[in-house]
Amino acid sequence: AQTIHQWPVAEIKAVGSPLSLGCTIKGKSSPNLYWYWQATGGTLQQLFYSITVGQVESVVQLNLSASRPKDDQFILSTEKLLLSHSGFYLCAWSTTGVNQAPLFGEGTRLSVL
Amino acid sequence: GDSVIQMQGQVTLSENDFLFINCTYSTTGYPTLFWYVQYSGEGPQLLLQVTTANNKGSSRGFEATYDKGTTSFHLQKTSVQEIDSAVYYCAMRVRNSNNRIFFGDGTQLVVKP
């Protein structure tokens, strides 16, 4: 069975500090990977997606970047955090195809102070 | 453009009440439609999906019918329980744009004992 794991579970960071969030998928080769952001009480905003290693497409950047260094790994990062980056970051995966539902990880809660 | 609309921000019911959550979608393409459920502090879970127009999806007592005529995908449950309290998201994935998944704003369901 496939599993998806995000790290860290939660972060408290200062404005202007760097950030790196990670996501690993086990049990599935060549998954499609996605990053979403959710403001407190808000909807899910798709940020990035990747269909293969080394390729990442931006949907909404929000002064963030993403990379896919390995088939099973997706990284979200920024060099300088803003207050507006606070929220819940969710990684998801799916197989290829319009009928495939993204399946989400447990999320990382980020507070920027 | 492609979009998903959920007009109800919050629905409050008592146990054993009938649940109806509105969802309408807009696209010129061929969508697959999903309902996700998100419990507090967790990532969204796939509840059900429907690929083909006029088909119904069901899971855990929840049902939704993909109505192409009215471009709707309303969620229903005959008898809600307190454990159903969560946020419900309607979502859409469109052929030829299949790495973009559009989410509605979510509907908070509160079920009182």
mmCIF file with all atom_site columns, C-alpha atoms in Angstrom:
data_model
loop_
_atom_site.group_PDB
_atom_site.id
_atom_site.type_symbol
_atom_site.label_atom_id
_atom_site.label_alt_id
_atom_site.label_comp_id
_atom_site.label_asym_id
_atom_site.label_entity_id
_atom_site.label_seq_id
_atom_site.pdbx_PDB_ins_code
_atom_site.Cartn_x
_atom_site.Cartn_y
_atom_site.Cartn_z
_atom_site.occupancy
_atom_site.B_iso_or_equiv
_atom_site.pdbx_formal_charge
_atom_site.auth_seq_id
_atom_site.auth_comp_id
_atom_site.auth_asym_id
_atom_site.auth_atom_id
_atom_site.pdbx_PDB_model_num
ATOM 1   C CA . ALA A 1 1   ? 0.000   0.000  0.000   1.00 0.00 ? 1   ALA A CA 1
ATOM 2   C CA . GLN A 1 2   ? 1.084   3.523  -0.721  1.00 0.00 ? 2   GLN A CA 1
ATOM 3   C CA . THR A 1 3   ? 1.907   5.874  2.110   1.00 0.00 ? 3   THR A CA 1
ATOM 4   C CA . ILE A 1 4   ? 2.578   9.585  2.126   1.00 0.00 ? 4   ILE A CA 1
ATOM 5   C CA . HIS A 1 5   ? 4.527   11.300 4.871   1.00 0.00 ? 5   HIS A CA 1
ATOM 6   C CA . GLN A 1 6   ? 5.099   14.993 5.452   1.00 0.00 ? 6   GLN A CA 1
ATOM 7   C CA . TRP A 1 7   ? 7.698   16.603 7.664   1.00 0.00 ? 7   TRP A CA 1
ATOM 8   C CA . PRO A 1 8   ? 7.837   18.415 9.948   1.00 0.00 ? 8   PRO A CA 1
ATOM 9   C CA . VAL A 1 9   ? 4.426   18.115 11.552  1.00 0.00 ? 9   VAL A CA 1
ATOM 10  C CA . ALA A 1 10  ? 4.558   21.725 12.663  1.00 0.00 ? 10  ALA A CA 1
ATOM 11  C CA . GLU A 1 11  ? 6.907   24.687 12.494  1.00 0.00 ? 11  GLU A CA 1
ATOM 12  C CA . ILE A 1 12  ? 7.109   28.058 14.178  1.00 0.00 ? 12  ILE A CA 1
ATOM 13  C CA . LYS A 1 13  ? 9.357   30.401 12.213  1.00 0.00 ? 13  LYS A CA 1
ATOM 14  C CA . ALA A 1 14  ? 10.332  34.055 12.215  1.00 0.00 ? 14  ALA A CA 1
ATOM 15  C CA . VAL A 1 15  ? 9.529   36.447 9.374   1.00 0.00 ? 15  VAL A CA 1
ATOM 16  C CA . GLY A 1 16  ? 12.465  36.545 6.973   1.00 0.00 ? 16  GLY A CA 1
ATOM 17  C CA . SER A 1 17  ? 13.777  33.119 7.906   1.00 0.00 ? 17  SER A CA 1
ATOM 18  C CA . PRO A 1 18  ? 14.115  30.259 5.388   1.00 0.00 ? 18  PRO A CA 1
ATOM 19  C CA . LEU A 1 19  ? 11.742  27.309 5.159   1.00 0.00 ? 19  LEU A CA 1
ATOM 20  C CA . SER A 1 20  ? 11.911  23.783 3.844   1.00 0.00 ? 20  SER A CA 1
ATOM 21  C CA . LEU A 1 21  ? 9.002   21.350 4.004   1.00 0.00 ? 21  LEU A CA 1
ATOM 22  C CA . GLY A 1 22  ? 9.192   17.806 2.763   1.00 0.00 ? 22  GLY A CA 1
ATOM 23  C CA . CYS A 1 23  ? 6.960   15.061 1.472   1.00 0.00 ? 23  CYS A CA 1
ATOM 24  C CA . THR A 1 24  ? 7.772   11.411 0.717   1.00 0.00 ? 24  THR A CA 1
ATOM 25  C CA . ILE A 1 25  ? 5.677   8.827  -1.084  1.00 0.00 ? 25  ILE A CA 1
ATOM 26  C CA . LYS A 1 26  ? 6.321   5.162  -0.527  1.00 0.00 ? 26  LYS A CA 1
ATOM 27  C CA . GLY A 1 27  ? 4.931   2.240  -2.471  1.00 0.00 ? 27  GLY A CA 1
ATOM 28  C CA . LYS A 1 28  ? 4.303   4.014  -5.762  1.00 0.00 ? 28  LYS A CA 1
ATOM 29  C CA . SER A 1 29  ? 6.733   4.739  -8.575  1.00 0.00 ? 29  SER A CA 1
ATOM 30  C CA . SER A 1 30  ? 6.444   7.870  -10.715 1.00 0.00 ? 30  SER A CA 1
ATOM 31  C CA . PRO A 1 31  ? 3.546   9.453  -8.843  1.00 0.00 ? 31  PRO A CA 1
ATOM 32  C CA . ASN A 1 32  ? 2.132   12.844 -9.700  1.00 0.00 ? 32  ASN A CA 1
ATOM 33  C CA . LEU A 1 33  ? 2.847   15.100 -6.732  1.00 0.00 ? 33  LEU A CA 1
ATOM 34  C CA . TYR A 1 34  ? 1.122   18.269 -5.553  1.00 0.00 ? 34  TYR A CA 1
ATOM 35  C CA . TRP A 1 35  ? 1.564   20.994 -2.956  1.00 0.00 ? 35  TRP A CA 1
ATOM 36  C CA . TYR A 1 36  ? -1.439  22.773 -1.517  1.00 0.00 ? 36  TYR A CA 1
ATOM 37  C CA . TRP A 1 37  ? -1.764  25.619 0.961   1.00 0.00 ? 37  TRP A CA 1
ATOM 38  C CA . GLN A 1 38  ? -4.703  26.187 3.244   1.00 0.00 ? 38  GLN A CA 1
ATOM 39  C CA . ALA A 1 39  ? -5.208  29.337 5.289   1.00 0.00 ? 39  ALA A CA 1
ATOM 40  C CA . THR A 1 40  ? -6.908  28.818 8.638   1.00 0.00 ? 40  THR A CA 1
ATOM 41  C CA . GLY A 1 41  ? -10.579 28.220 7.867   1.00 0.00 ? 41  GLY A CA 1
ATOM 42  C CA . GLY A 1 42  ? -9.893  28.534 4.151   1.00 0.00 ? 42  GLY A CA 1
ATOM 43  C CA . THR A 1 43  ? -10.046 26.461 1.034   1.00 0.00 ? 43  THR A CA 1
ATOM 44  C CA . LEU A 1 44  ? -7.286  24.428 -0.610  1.00 0.00 ? 44  LEU A CA 1
ATOM 45  C CA . GLN A 1 45  ? -5.075  26.419 -2.949  1.00 0.00 ? 45  GLN A CA 1
ATOM 46  C CA . GLN A 1 46  ? -2.945  24.389 -5.328  1.00 0.00 ? 46  GLN A CA 1
ATOM 47  C CA . LEU A 1 47  ? 0.628   25.729 -5.430  1.00 0.00 ? 47  LEU A CA 1
ATOM 48  C CA . PHE A 1 48  ? 2.698   23.308 -7.510  1.00 0.00 ? 48  PHE A CA 1
ATOM 49  C CA . TYR A 1 49  ? 2.563   19.969 -9.241  1.00 0.00 ? 49  TYR A CA 1
ATOM 50  C CA . SER A 1 50  ? 5.161   17.594 -10.591 1.00 0.00 ? 50  SER A CA 1
ATOM 51  C CA . ILE A 1 51  ? 4.763   14.653 -12.934 1.00 0.00 ? 51  ILE A CA 1
ATOM 52  C CA . THR A 1 52  ? 8.381   13.533 -12.935 1.00 0.00 ? 52  THR A CA 1
ATOM 53  C CA . VAL A 1 53  ? 11.741  14.004 -11.250 1.00 0.00 ? 53  VAL A CA 1
ATOM 54  C CA . GLY A 1 54  ? 13.252  17.408 -11.871 1.00 0.00 ? 54  GLY A CA 1
ATOM 55  C CA . GLN A 1 55  ? 10.075  18.908 -13.336 1.00 0.00 ? 55  GLN A CA 1
ATOM 56  C CA . VAL A 1 56  ? 7.848   21.205 -11.323 1.00 0.00 ? 56  VAL A CA 1
ATOM 57  C CA . GLU A 1 57  ? 5.047   23.411 -12.603 1.00 0.00 ? 57  GLU A CA 1
ATOM 58  C CA . SER A 1 58  ? 3.790   26.420 -10.680 1.00 0.00 ? 58  SER A CA 1
ATOM 59  C CA . VAL A 1 59  ? 0.088   27.125 -10.263 1.00 0.00 ? 59  VAL A CA 1
ATOM 60  C CA . VAL A 1 60  ? 0.277   29.915 -7.693  1.00 0.00 ? 60  VAL A CA 1
ATOM 61  C CA . GLN A 1 61  ? 3.710   30.763 -6.353  1.00 0.00 ? 61  GLN A CA 1
ATOM 62  C CA . LEU A 1 62  ? 3.079   32.861 -3.233  1.00 0.00 ? 62  LEU A CA 1
ATOM 63  C CA . ASN A 1 63  ? 6.855   33.562 -3.094  1.00 0.00 ? 63  ASN A CA 1
ATOM 64  C CA . LEU A 1 64  ? 7.528   29.858 -2.641  1.00 0.00 ? 64  LEU A CA 1
ATOM 65  C CA . SER A 1 65  ? 9.392   27.340 -4.756  1.00 0.00 ? 65  SER A CA 1
ATOM 66  C CA . ALA A 1 66  ? 9.227   23.590 -5.108  1.00 0.00 ? 66  ALA A CA 1
ATOM 67  C CA . SER A 1 67  ? 11.595  20.886 -6.236  1.00 0.00 ? 67  SER A CA 1
ATOM 68  C CA . ARG A 1 68  ? 11.461  17.178 -6.913  1.00 0.00 ? 68  ARG A CA 1
ATOM 69  C CA . PRO A 1 69  ? 14.949  15.820 -6.321  1.00 0.00 ? 69  PRO A CA 1
ATOM 70  C CA . LYS A 1 70  ? 13.887  12.157 -6.259  1.00 0.00 ? 70  LYS A CA 1
ATOM 71  C CA . ASP A 1 71  ? 10.987  10.164 -7.658  1.00 0.00 ? 71  ASP A CA 1
ATOM 72  C CA . ASP A 1 72  ? 9.458   9.811  -4.213  1.00 0.00 ? 72  ASP A CA 1
ATOM 73  C CA . GLN A 1 73  ? 10.270  13.227 -2.765  1.00 0.00 ? 73  GLN A CA 1
ATOM 74  C CA . PHE A 1 74  ? 8.751   16.701 -3.101  1.00 0.00 ? 74  PHE A CA 1
ATOM 75  C CA . ILE A 1 75  ? 10.185  19.754 -1.341  1.00 0.00 ? 75  ILE A CA 1
ATOM 76  C CA . LEU A 1 76  ? 8.579   23.151 -0.735  1.00 0.00 ? 76  LEU A CA 1
ATOM 77  C CA . SER A 1 77  ? 10.839  26.019 0.237   1.00 0.00 ? 77  SER A CA 1
ATOM 78  C CA . THR A 1 78  ? 11.494  29.722 0.459   1.00 0.00 ? 78  THR A CA 1
ATOM 79  C CA . GLU A 1 79  ? 14.488  31.803 1.460   1.00 0.00 ? 79  GLU A CA 1
ATOM 80  C CA . LYS A 1 80  ? 12.423  34.461 3.247   1.00 0.00 ? 80  LYS A CA 1
ATOM 81  C CA . LEU A 1 81  ? 9.176   33.775 5.021   1.00 0.00 ? 81  LEU A CA 1
ATOM 82  C CA . LEU A 1 82  ? 6.341   36.288 5.104   1.00 0.00 ? 82  LEU A CA 1
ATOM 83  C CA . LEU A 1 83  ? 3.557   36.527 7.672   1.00 0.00 ? 83  LEU A CA 1
ATOM 84  C CA . SER A 1 84  ? 1.157   35.533 4.898   1.00 0.00 ? 84  SER A CA 1
ATOM 85  C CA . HIS A 1 85  ? 2.878   32.146 4.589   1.00 0.00 ? 85  HIS A CA 1
ATOM 86  C CA . SER A 1 86  ? 1.243   30.954 7.787   1.00 0.00 ? 86  SER A CA 1
ATOM 87  C CA . GLY A 1 87  ? -1.188  28.129 7.291   1.00 0.00 ? 87  GLY A CA 1
ATOM 88  C CA . PHE A 1 88  ? -1.495  24.422 6.614   1.00 0.00 ? 88  PHE A CA 1
ATOM 89  C CA . TYR A 1 89  ? 0.648   22.896 3.866   1.00 0.00 ? 89  TYR A CA 1
ATOM 90  C CA . LEU A 1 90  ? -0.537  19.703 2.290   1.00 0.00 ? 90  LEU A CA 1
ATOM 91  C CA . CYS A 1 91  ? 1.243   17.340 -0.043  1.00 0.00 ? 91  CYS A CA 1
ATOM 92  C CA . ALA A 1 92  ? -0.780  14.999 -2.226  1.00 0.00 ? 92  ALA A CA 1
ATOM 93  C CA . TRP A 1 93  ? -0.129  12.305 -4.788  1.00 0.00 ? 93  TRP A CA 1
ATOM 94  C CA . SER A 1 94  ? -2.022  10.594 -7.558  1.00 0.00 ? 94  SER A CA 1
ATOM 95  C CA . THR A 1 95  ? -1.422  8.318  -10.477 1.00 0.00 ? 95  THR A CA 1
ATOM 96  C CA . THR A 1 96  ? -1.597  9.849  -13.928 1.00 0.00 ? 96  THR A CA 1
ATOM 97  C CA . GLY A 1 97  ? -5.022  10.496 -15.430 1.00 0.00 ? 97  GLY A CA 1
ATOM 98  C CA . VAL A 1 98  ? -7.988  12.782 -15.140 1.00 0.00 ? 98  VAL A CA 1
ATOM 99  C CA . ASN A 1 99  ? -9.941  10.197 -13.139 1.00 0.00 ? 99  ASN A CA 1
ATOM 100 C CA . GLN A 1 100 ? -7.337  9.902  -10.432 1.00 0.00 ? 100 GLN A CA 1
ATOM 101 C CA . ALA A 1 101 ? -8.073  11.561 -7.118  1.00 0.00 ? 101 ALA A CA 1
ATOM 102 C CA . PRO A 1 102 ? -5.237  13.288 -5.261  1.00 0.00 ? 102 PRO A CA 1
ATOM 103 C CA . LEU A 1 103 ? -4.633  11.623 -1.900  1.00 0.00 ? 103 LEU A CA 1
ATOM 104 C CA . PHE A 1 104 ? -3.342  13.876 0.850   1.00 0.00 ? 104 PHE A CA 1
ATOM 105 C CA . GLY A 1 105 ? -0.767  13.619 3.565   1.00 0.00 ? 105 GLY A CA 1
ATOM 106 C CA . GLU A 1 106 ? -1.312  14.679 7.137   1.00 0.00 ? 106 GLU A CA 1
ATOM 107 C CA . GLY A 1 107 ? -0.042  18.198 6.540   1.00 0.00 ? 107 GLY A CA 1
ATOM 108 C CA . THR A 1 108 ? 2.422   20.613 8.112   1.00 0.00 ? 108 THR A CA 1
ATOM 109 C CA . ARG A 1 109 ? 1.142   23.452 10.274  1.00 0.00 ? 109 ARG A CA 1
ATOM 110 C CA . LEU A 1 110 ? 3.275   26.591 9.780   1.00 0.00 ? 110 LEU A CA 1
ATOM 111 C CA . SER A 1 111 ? 3.130   29.640 12.001  1.00 0.00 ? 111 SER A CA 1
ATOM 112 C CA . VAL A 1 112 ? 5.169   32.661 10.944  1.00 0.00 ? 112 VAL A CA 1
ATOM 113 C CA . LEU A 1 113 ? 5.706   35.232 13.682  1.00 0.00 ? 113 LEU A CA 1
ATOM 114 C CA . GLY B 2 1   ? -12.801 29.554 -16.454 1.00 0.00 ? 1   GLY B CA 1
ATOM 115 C CA . ASP B 2 2   ? -12.990 26.348 -14.472 1.00 0.00 ? 2   ASP B CA 1
ATOM 116 C CA . SER B 2 3   ? -14.419 26.669 -10.988 1.00 0.00 ? 3   SER B CA 1
ATOM 117 C CA . VAL B 2 4   ? -16.297 24.917 -8.209  1.00 0.00 ? 4   VAL B CA 1
ATOM 118 C CA . ILE B 2 5   ? -18.844 26.741 -6.090  1.00 0.00 ? 5   ILE B CA 1
ATOM 119 C CA . GLN B 2 6   ? -20.082 25.799 -2.641  1.00 0.00 ? 6   GLN B CA 1
ATOM 120 C CA . MET B 2 7   ? -22.431 28.454 -1.349  1.00 0.00 ? 7   MET B CA 1
ATOM 121 C CA . GLN B 2 8   ? -23.014 27.074 2.131   1.00 0.00 ? 8   GLN B CA 1
ATOM 122 C CA . GLY B 2 9   ? -20.267 28.086 4.531   1.00 0.00 ? 9   GLY B CA 1
ATOM 123 C CA . GLN B 2 10  ? -21.740 26.184 7.449   1.00 0.00 ? 10  GLN B CA 1
ATOM 124 C CA . VAL B 2 11  ? -24.548 23.703 7.951   1.00 0.00 ? 11  VAL B CA 1
ATOM 125 C CA . THR B 2 12  ? -25.806 22.874 11.440  1.00 0.00 ? 12  THR B CA 1
ATOM 126 C CA . LEU B 2 13  ? -27.937 19.775 11.952  1.00 0.00 ? 13  LEU B CA 1
ATOM 127 C CA . SER B 2 14  ? -29.060 17.432 14.687  1.00 0.00 ? 14  SER B CA 1
ATOM 128 C CA . GLU B 2 15  ? -28.275 13.722 14.685  1.00 0.00 ? 15  GLU B CA 1
ATOM 129 C CA . ASN B 2 16  ? -30.448 11.715 12.252  1.00 0.00 ? 16  ASN B CA 1
ATOM 130 C CA . ASP B 2 17  ? -31.225 14.809 10.159  1.00 0.00 ? 17  ASP B CA 1
ATOM 131 C CA . PHE B 2 18  ? -30.972 14.743 6.379   1.00 0.00 ? 18  PHE B CA 1
ATOM 132 C CA . LEU B 2 19  ? -27.840 16.367 4.927   1.00 0.00 ? 19  LEU B CA 1
ATOM 133 C CA . PHE B 2 20  ? -27.707 18.260 1.660   1.00 0.00 ? 20  PHE B CA 1
ATOM 134 C CA . ILE B 2 21  ? -24.607 20.232 0.655   1.00 0.00 ? 21  ILE B CA 1
ATOM 135 C CA . ASN B 2 22  ? -24.700 22.242 -2.556  1.00 0.00 ? 22  ASN B CA 1
ATOM 136 C CA . CYS B 2 23  ? -21.964 22.071 -5.163  1.00 0.00 ? 23  CYS B CA 1
ATOM 137 C CA . THR B 2 24  ? -22.005 23.434 -8.683  1.00 0.00 ? 24  THR B CA 1
ATOM 138 C CA . TYR B 2 25  ? -19.194 23.450 -11.164 1.00 0.00 ? 25  TYR B CA 1
ATOM 139 C CA . SER B 2 26  ? -18.232 25.366 -14.268 1.00 0.00 ? 26  SER B CA 1
ATOM 140 C CA . THR B 2 27  ? -16.044 24.032 -17.068 1.00 0.00 ? 27  THR B CA 1
ATOM 141 C CA . THR B 2 28  ? -15.996 23.699 -20.815 1.00 0.00 ? 28  THR B CA 1
ATOM 142 C CA . GLY B 2 29  ? -14.120 20.408 -20.456 1.00 0.00 ? 29  GLY B CA 1
ATOM 143 C CA . TYR B 2 30  ? -14.929 16.907 -19.221 1.00 0.00 ? 30  TYR B CA 1
ATOM 144 C CA . PRO B 2 31  ? -14.694 16.806 -15.429 1.00 0.00 ? 31  PRO B CA 1
ATOM 145 C CA . THR B 2 32  ? -14.220 14.167 -12.826 1.00 0.00 ? 32  THR B CA 1
ATOM 146 C CA . LEU B 2 33  ? -15.882 15.248 -9.615  1.00 0.00 ? 33  LEU B CA 1
ATOM 147 C CA . PHE B 2 34  ? -14.871 14.518 -6.046  1.00 0.00 ? 34  PHE B CA 1
ATOM 148 C CA . TRP B 2 35  ? -16.006 15.061 -2.496  1.00 0.00 ? 35  TRP B CA 1
ATOM 149 C CA . TYR B 2 36  ? -13.385 15.251 0.238   1.00 0.00 ? 36  TYR B CA 1
ATOM 150 C CA . VAL B 2 37  ? -13.863 15.362 3.999   1.00 0.00 ? 37  VAL B CA 1
ATOM 151 C CA . GLN B 2 38  ? -11.441 17.110 6.315   1.00 0.00 ? 38  GLN B CA 1
ATOM 152 C CA . TYR B 2 39  ? -11.460 16.548 10.052  1.00 0.00 ? 39  TYR B CA 1
ATOM 153 C CA . SER B 2 40  ? -9.919  19.162 12.303  1.00 0.00 ? 40  SER B CA 1
ATOM 154 C CA . GLY B 2 41  ? -6.117  19.181 12.124  1.00 0.00 ? 41  GLY B CA 1
ATOM 155 C CA . GLU B 2 42  ? -5.913  16.520 9.432   1.00 0.00 ? 42  GLU B CA 1
ATOM 156 C CA . GLY B 2 43  ? -5.425  16.374 5.686   1.00 0.00 ? 43  GLY B CA 1
ATOM 157 C CA . PRO B 2 44  ? -8.496  15.938 3.470   1.00 0.00 ? 44  PRO B CA 1
ATOM 158 C CA . GLN B 2 45  ? -9.673  12.401 2.788   1.00 0.00 ? 45  GLN B CA 1
ATOM 159 C CA . LEU B 2 46  ? -11.314 11.319 -0.430  1.00 0.00 ? 46  LEU B CA 1
ATOM 160 C CA . LEU B 2 47  ? -14.949 10.531 0.289   1.00 0.00 ? 47  LEU B CA 1
ATOM 161 C CA . LEU B 2 48  ? -16.252 9.687  -3.177  1.00 0.00 ? 48  LEU B CA 1
ATOM 162 C CA . GLN B 2 49  ? -15.757 10.437 -6.839  1.00 0.00 ? 49  GLN B CA 1
ATOM 163 C CA . VAL B 2 50  ? -17.719 10.185 -10.079 1.00 0.00 ? 50  VAL B CA 1
ATOM 164 C CA . THR B 2 51  ? -16.249 10.165 -13.541 1.00 0.00 ? 51  THR B CA 1
ATOM 165 C CA . THR B 2 52  ? -19.240 9.779  -15.794 1.00 0.00 ? 52  THR B CA 1
ATOM 166 C CA . ALA B 2 53  ? -22.181 12.137 -16.202 1.00 0.00 ? 53  ALA B CA 1
ATOM 167 C CA . ASN B 2 54  ? -25.416 11.022 -14.543 1.00 0.00 ? 54  ASN B CA 1
ATOM 168 C CA . ASN B 2 55  ? -23.637 8.480  -12.407 1.00 0.00 ? 55  ASN B CA 1
ATOM 169 C CA . LYS B 2 56  ? -23.786 8.364  -8.648  1.00 0.00 ? 56  LYS B CA 1
ATOM 170 C CA . GLY B 2 57  ? -20.951 7.894  -6.206  1.00 0.00 ? 57  GLY B CA 1
ATOM 171 C CA . SER B 2 58  ? -21.454 6.650  -2.664  1.00 0.00 ? 58  SER B CA 1
ATOM 172 C CA . SER B 2 59  ? -19.417 5.957  0.419   1.00 0.00 ? 59  SER B CA 1
ATOM 173 C CA . ARG B 2 60  ? -20.093 5.631  4.164   1.00 0.00 ? 60  ARG B CA 1
ATOM 174 C CA . GLY B 2 61  ? -23.755 6.531  3.614   1.00 0.00 ? 61  GLY B CA 1
ATOM 175 C CA . PHE B 2 62  ? -22.945 9.667  1.583   1.00 0.00 ? 62  PHE B CA 1
ATOM 176 C CA . GLU B 2 63  ? -24.119 9.987  -2.004  1.00 0.00 ? 63  GLU B CA 1
ATOM 177 C CA . ALA B 2 64  ? -23.558 12.435 -4.837  1.00 0.00 ? 64  ALA B CA 1
ATOM 178 C CA . THR B 2 65  ? -24.854 12.416 -8.387  1.00 0.00 ? 65  THR B CA 1
ATOM 179 C CA . TYR B 2 66  ? -22.978 14.024 -11.265 1.00 0.00 ? 66  TYR B CA 1
ATOM 180 C CA . ASP B 2 67  ? -25.755 15.997 -12.968 1.00 0.00 ? 67  ASP B CA 1
ATOM 181 C CA . LYS B 2 68  ? -24.453 17.358 -16.242 1.00 0.00 ? 68  LYS B CA 1
ATOM 182 C CA . GLY B 2 69  ? -27.709 19.159 -16.997 1.00 0.00 ? 69  GLY B CA 1
ATOM 183 C CA . THR B 2 70  ? -27.570 21.353 -13.911 1.00 0.00 ? 70  THR B CA 1
ATOM 184 C CA . THR B 2 71  ? -23.744 21.156 -13.573 1.00 0.00 ? 71  THR B CA 1
ATOM 185 C CA . SER B 2 72  ? -24.176 20.040 -9.990  1.00 0.00 ? 72  SER B CA 1
ATOM 186 C CA . PHE B 2 73  ? -22.678 17.437 -7.678  1.00 0.00 ? 73  PHE B CA 1
ATOM 187 C CA . HIS B 2 74  ? -24.593 17.863 -4.439  1.00 0.00 ? 74  HIS B CA 1
ATOM 188 C CA . LEU B 2 75  ? -23.690 15.734 -1.434  1.00 0.00 ? 75  LEU B CA 1
ATOM 189 C CA . GLN B 2 76  ? -26.431 13.974 0.527   1.00 0.00 ? 76  GLN B CA 1
ATOM 190 C CA . LYS B 2 77  ? -26.777 11.722 3.507   1.00 0.00 ? 77  LYS B CA 1
ATOM 191 C CA . THR B 2 78  ? -30.023 10.404 4.896   1.00 0.00 ? 78  THR B CA 1
ATOM 192 C CA . SER B 2 79  ? -29.114 10.425 8.559   1.00 0.00 ? 79  SER B CA 1
ATOM 193 C CA . VAL B 2 80  ? -26.083 12.283 9.880   1.00 0.00 ? 80  VAL B CA 1
ATOM 194 C CA . GLN B 2 81  ? -24.223 11.429 13.063  1.00 0.00 ? 81  GLN B CA 1
ATOM 195 C CA . GLU B 2 82  ? -22.097 13.551 15.334  1.00 0.00 ? 82  GLU B CA 1
ATOM 196 C CA . ILE B 2 83  ? -18.934 11.893 13.946  1.00 0.00 ? 83  ILE B CA 1
ATOM 197 C CA . ASP B 2 84  ? -19.786 13.352 10.527  1.00 0.00 ? 84  ASP B CA 1
ATOM 198 C CA . SER B 2 85  ? -18.915 16.817 11.826  1.00 0.00 ? 85  SER B CA 1
ATOM 199 C CA . ALA B 2 86  ? -16.129 18.039 9.532   1.00 0.00 ? 86  ALA B CA 1
ATOM 200 C CA . VAL B 2 87  ? -15.472 20.286 6.552   1.00 0.00 ? 87  VAL B CA 1
ATOM 201 C CA . TYR B 2 88  ? -16.620 18.937 3.192   1.00 0.00 ? 88  TYR B CA 1
ATOM 202 C CA . TYR B 2 89  ? -14.986 20.028 -0.051  1.00 0.00 ? 89  TYR B CA 1
ATOM 203 C CA . CYS B 2 90  ? -16.293 19.568 -3.543  1.00 0.00 ? 90  CYS B CA 1
ATOM 204 C CA . ALA B 2 91  ? -13.526 19.314 -6.153  1.00 0.00 ? 91  ALA B CA 1
ATOM 205 C CA . MET B 2 92  ? -13.098 18.938 -9.880  1.00 0.00 ? 92  MET B CA 1
ATOM 206 C CA . ARG B 2 93  ? -10.433 17.679 -12.217 1.00 0.00 ? 93  ARG B CA 1
ATOM 207 C CA . VAL B 2 94  ? -10.757 18.443 -15.929 1.00 0.00 ? 94  VAL B CA 1
ATOM 208 C CA . ARG B 2 95  ? -9.423  16.519 -18.913 1.00 0.00 ? 95  ARG B CA 1
ATOM 209 C CA . ASN B 2 96  ? -6.659  18.449 -20.725 1.00 0.00 ? 96  ASN B CA 1
ATOM 210 C CA . SER B 2 97  ? -6.039  20.357 -17.526 1.00 0.00 ? 97  SER B CA 1
ATOM 211 C CA . ASN B 2 98  ? -5.563  17.268 -15.468 1.00 0.00 ? 98  ASN B CA 1
ATOM 212 C CA . ASN B 2 99  ? -2.866  18.466 -13.154 1.00 0.00 ? 99  ASN B CA 1
ATOM 213 C CA . ARG B 2 100 ? -5.088  21.271 -11.898 1.00 0.00 ? 100 ARG B CA 1
ATOM 214 C CA . ILE B 2 101 ? -7.620  20.270 -9.293  1.00 0.00 ? 101 ILE B CA 1
ATOM 215 C CA . PHE B 2 102 ? -10.167 22.916 -8.366  1.00 0.00 ? 102 PHE B CA 1
ATOM 216 C CA . PHE B 2 103 ? -11.667 22.962 -4.869  1.00 0.00 ? 103 PHE B CA 1
ATOM 217 C CA . GLY B 2 104 ? -14.747 24.729 -3.604  1.00 0.00 ? 104 GLY B CA 1
ATOM 218 C CA . ASP B 2 105 ? -14.562 26.885 -0.478  1.00 0.00 ? 105 ASP B CA 1
ATOM 219 C CA . GLY B 2 106 ? -15.737 24.061 1.754   1.00 0.00 ? 106 GLY B CA 1
ATOM 220 C CA . THR B 2 107 ? -18.818 23.561 3.934   1.00 0.00 ? 107 THR B CA 1
ATOM 221 C CA . GLN B 2 108 ? -18.442 23.167 7.673   1.00 0.00 ? 108 GLN B CA 1
ATOM 222 C CA . LEU B 2 109 ? -20.895 20.551 8.923   1.00 0.00 ? 109 LEU B CA 1
ATOM 223 C CA . VAL B 2 110 ? -21.777 20.693 12.611  1.00 0.00 ? 110 VAL B CA 1
ATOM 224 C CA . VAL B 2 111 ? -23.912 17.847 13.911  1.00 0.00 ? 111 VAL B CA 1
ATOM 225 C CA . LYS B 2 112 ? -25.354 18.299 17.386  1.00 0.00 ? 112 LYS B CA 1
ATOM 226 C CA . PRO B 2 113 ? -26.106 15.259 19.541  1.00 0.00 ? 113 PRO B CA 1
#
